[in-house]
Amino acid sequence: MGTTLQDCYLISFFHQNSEKGEMISAHSFQEIPFEVQRVYYLYEVTEDRKSGYHANIHNQQVMVAVQGSFEVRLHDGVAAQTYLLDDPQKGLLIREGIWREVKHFSPDAICLVLCSEQFEEGDYMKDFGAFVEWKNKTIHSA
């Protein structure tokens, strides 16, 4: 997995404002660079709760702060970058092979996650040290 932080970025969604209210939409293979296979969301998350703390081997994700805010810290085995998600018009693309930590949820936060793969426990790397070792092996063997 030669993915790096440069492969992760903010995506802008289509936004429409009308007398009926606000609407945001996104499409597979357009704004979302993959076919969405799974959707889940986190809500009523206590401010001190942390989520993520893993990397996926194959699964890509787009995270959206549908409401409220939270921070996402990404690590590619060498460098780290933190994003504040607080705008439902933007989503953060997290590529496969990237470690993520989600924290500092506002009391009203709703975190929507769009996934490229169905859930599979074996796709998750949950030990940061093992993740860094795996990334170093994949980079040097490429």
mmCIF file of C-alpha atoms in Angstrom:
data_model
loop_
_atom_site.group_PDB
_atom_site.id
_atom_site.type_symbol
_atom_site.label_atom_id
_atom_site.label_comp_id
_atom_site.label_asym_id
_atom_site.label_seq_id
_atom_site.Cartn_x
_atom_site.Cartn_y
_atom_site.Cartn_z
ATOM 1 C CA MET A 1 0.000 0.000 0.000
ATOM 2 C CA GLY A 2 1.970 2.946 -1.249
ATOM 3 C CA THR A 3 -0.750 5.404 -0.240
ATOM 4 C CA THR A 4 0.378 8.578 1.500
ATOM 5 C CA LEU A 5 -1.248 11.633 3.041
ATOM 6 C CA GLN A 6 -1.203 13.266 -0.398
ATOM 7 C CA ASP A 7 -3.766 10.646 -1.509
ATOM 8 C CA CYS A 8 -6.220 11.888 1.148
ATOM 9 C CA TYR A 9 -8.087 15.143 0.613
ATOM 10 C CA LEU A 10 -11.276 17.113 1.206
ATOM 11 C CA ILE A 11 -14.084 16.594 -1.296
ATOM 12 C CA SER A 12 -16.704 19.276 -1.981
ATOM 13 C CA PHE A 13 -20.263 18.018 -2.406
ATOM 14 C CA PHE A 14 -23.038 19.491 -4.508
ATOM 15 C CA HIS A 15 -25.024 21.949 -2.365
ATOM 16 C CA GLN A 16 -28.432 23.336 -3.196
ATOM 17 C CA ASN A 17 -30.306 25.983 -1.250
ATOM 18 C CA SER A 18 -34.032 26.434 -1.794
ATOM 19 C CA GLU A 19 -37.088 27.617 0.083
ATOM 20 C CA LYS A 20 -37.518 23.990 1.193
ATOM 21 C CA GLY A 21 -34.125 24.002 2.926
ATOM 22 C CA GLU A 22 -30.573 22.876 2.288
ATOM 23 C CA MET A 23 -29.666 19.760 0.299
ATOM 24 C CA ILE A 24 -26.287 18.138 -0.233
ATOM 25 C CA SER A 25 -25.732 15.241 -2.607
ATOM 26 C CA ALA A 26 -22.843 13.051 -3.713
ATOM 27 C CA HIS A 27 -22.518 10.278 -6.263
ATOM 28 C CA SER A 28 -20.350 7.171 -6.529
ATOM 29 C CA PHE A 29 -17.523 7.627 -9.051
ATOM 30 C CA GLN A 30 -18.145 11.366 -9.173
ATOM 31 C CA GLU A 31 -17.615 13.251 -5.898
ATOM 32 C CA ILE A 32 -17.040 9.905 -4.137
ATOM 33 C CA PRO A 33 -14.157 8.226 -6.046
ATOM 34 C CA PHE A 34 -15.486 4.694 -5.478
ATOM 35 C CA GLU A 35 -18.739 2.756 -5.405
ATOM 36 C CA VAL A 36 -20.300 3.061 -1.951
ATOM 37 C CA GLN A 37 -20.759 -0.441 -0.486
ATOM 38 C CA ARG A 38 -21.480 0.458 3.141
ATOM 39 C CA VAL A 39 -22.720 3.476 5.101
ATOM 40 C CA TYR A 40 -22.591 3.998 8.846
ATOM 41 C CA TYR A 41 -22.709 6.937 11.210
ATOM 42 C CA LEU A 42 -21.685 7.839 14.738
ATOM 43 C CA TYR A 43 -23.854 10.076 16.910
ATOM 44 C CA GLU A 44 -24.320 10.952 20.583
ATOM 45 C CA VAL A 45 -20.577 10.510 20.957
ATOM 46 C CA THR A 46 -19.214 11.838 24.232
ATOM 47 C CA GLU A 47 -16.562 14.521 23.867
ATOM 48 C CA ASP A 48 -13.862 12.318 25.409
ATOM 49 C CA ARG A 49 -14.605 9.322 23.184
ATOM 50 C CA LYS A 50 -12.150 8.371 20.491
ATOM 51 C CA SER A 51 -12.963 6.377 17.383
ATOM 52 C CA GLY A 52 -10.991 4.841 14.577
ATOM 53 C CA TYR A 53 -7.470 4.054 15.761
ATOM 54 C CA HIS A 54 -6.981 1.681 12.865
ATOM 55 C CA ALA A 55 -6.047 1.447 9.205
ATOM 56 C CA ASN A 56 -7.888 -0.511 6.552
ATOM 57 C CA ILE A 57 -5.967 -2.671 4.115
ATOM 58 C CA HIS A 58 -8.512 -2.369 1.275
ATOM 59 C CA ASN A 59 -11.407 -0.187 2.428
ATOM 60 C CA GLN A 60 -11.493 3.487 1.454
ATOM 61 C CA GLN A 61 -13.747 5.894 3.340
ATOM 62 C CA VAL A 62 -15.225 9.347 3.053
ATOM 63 C CA MET A 63 -16.009 10.925 6.437
ATOM 64 C CA VAL A 64 -18.500 13.771 6.727
ATOM 65 C CA ALA A 65 -19.491 15.925 9.697
ATOM 66 C CA VAL A 66 -23.210 15.941 8.914
ATOM 67 C CA GLN A 67 -23.695 17.968 12.081
ATOM 68 C CA GLY A 68 -21.296 19.445 14.621
ATOM 69 C CA SER A 69 -17.582 18.844 14.372
ATOM 70 C CA PHE A 70 -14.749 16.436 15.114
ATOM 71 C CA GLU A 71 -11.074 16.029 14.297
ATOM 72 C CA VAL A 72 -9.542 13.330 12.114
ATOM 73 C CA ARG A 73 -5.821 12.649 12.430
ATOM 74 C CA LEU A 74 -4.338 10.701 9.522
ATOM 75 C CA HIS A 75 -0.961 8.963 9.484
ATOM 76 C CA ASP A 76 0.707 7.274 6.514
ATOM 77 C CA GLY A 77 3.493 5.563 8.476
ATOM 78 C CA VAL A 78 5.850 8.532 8.066
ATOM 79 C CA ALA A 79 3.901 11.762 8.508
ATOM 80 C CA ALA A 80 0.643 12.865 10.137
ATOM 81 C CA GLN A 81 -1.976 15.488 9.336
ATOM 82 C CA THR A 82 -5.068 16.576 11.256
ATOM 83 C CA TYR A 83 -8.327 17.766 9.699
ATOM 84 C CA LEU A 84 -11.168 19.554 11.450
ATOM 85 C CA LEU A 85 -14.436 18.386 9.900
ATOM 86 C CA ASP A 86 -17.200 20.890 10.617
ATOM 87 C CA ASP A 87 -18.918 21.485 7.266
ATOM 88 C CA PRO A 88 -21.508 19.040 5.848
ATOM 89 C CA GLN A 89 -20.637 20.269 2.348
ATOM 90 C CA LYS A 90 -17.203 18.622 2.569
ATOM 91 C CA GLY A 91 -16.024 15.071 3.106
ATOM 92 C CA LEU A 92 -12.558 13.716 3.864
ATOM 93 C CA LEU A 93 -11.336 10.943 1.573
ATOM 94 C CA ILE A 94 -9.279 8.439 3.567
ATOM 95 C CA ARG A 95 -7.525 6.009 1.273
ATOM 96 C CA GLU A 96 -6.688 2.394 2.074
ATOM 97 C CA GLY A 97 -3.474 1.918 4.024
ATOM 98 C CA ILE A 98 -3.890 5.141 6.041
ATOM 99 C CA TRP A 99 -4.173 5.162 9.850
ATOM 100 C CA ARG A 100 -7.001 7.285 11.246
ATOM 101 C CA GLU A 101 -7.929 8.602 14.693
ATOM 102 C CA VAL A 102 -11.215 10.437 15.207
ATOM 103 C CA LYS A 103 -11.635 12.546 18.352
ATOM 104 C CA HIS A 104 -12.785 15.817 19.902
ATOM 105 C CA PHE A 105 -16.437 15.325 18.938
ATOM 106 C CA SER A 106 -18.716 18.290 19.604
ATOM 107 C CA PRO A 107 -21.802 17.354 21.688
ATOM 108 C CA ASP A 108 -24.057 17.487 18.599
ATOM 109 C CA ALA A 109 -21.663 15.728 16.196
ATOM 110 C CA ILE A 110 -22.904 13.243 13.629
ATOM 111 C CA CYS A 111 -20.128 11.519 11.698
ATOM 112 C CA LEU A 112 -21.268 9.885 8.447
ATOM 113 C CA VAL A 113 -18.894 7.359 6.864
ATOM 114 C CA LEU A 114 -19.175 6.110 3.274
ATOM 115 C CA CYS A 115 -17.140 2.955 2.590
ATOM 116 C CA SER A 116 -15.826 1.297 -0.550
ATOM 117 C CA GLU A 117 -16.075 -2.184 0.997
ATOM 118 C CA GLN A 118 -18.469 -4.177 3.135
ATOM 119 C CA PHE A 119 -17.325 -4.715 6.737
ATOM 120 C CA GLU A 120 -14.668 -7.386 7.107
ATOM 121 C CA GLU A 121 -12.807 -7.717 10.412
ATOM 122 C CA GLY A 122 -9.646 -8.956 8.671
ATOM 123 C CA ASP A 123 -9.344 -5.644 6.780
ATOM 124 C CA TYR A 124 -8.586 -3.739 10.012
ATOM 125 C CA MET A 125 -5.091 -3.112 11.378
ATOM 126 C CA LYS A 126 -5.542 -1.986 14.995
ATOM 127 C CA ASP A 127 -1.958 -1.875 16.252
ATOM 128 C CA PHE A 128 -0.131 1.315 15.258
ATOM 129 C CA GLY A 129 3.352 -0.199 15.568
ATOM 130 C CA ALA A 130 2.384 -3.148 13.360
ATOM 131 C CA PHE A 131 0.828 -0.680 10.893
ATOM 132 C CA VAL A 132 4.057 1.348 10.595
ATOM 133 C CA GLU A 133 6.072 -1.839 10.131
ATOM 134 C CA TRP A 134 3.624 -3.032 7.429
ATOM 135 C CA LYS A 135 3.776 0.337 5.624
ATOM 136 C CA ASN A 136 7.585 0.287 5.627
ATOM 137 C CA LYS A 137 7.581 -3.225 4.139
ATOM 138 C CA THR A 138 5.078 -2.319 1.433
ATOM 139 C CA ILE A 139 6.931 0.879 0.496
ATOM 140 C CA HIS A 140 10.314 -0.876 0.208
ATOM 141 C CA SER A 141 8.918 -3.865 -1.696
ATOM 142 C CA ALA A 142 7.130 -1.699 -4.291
#
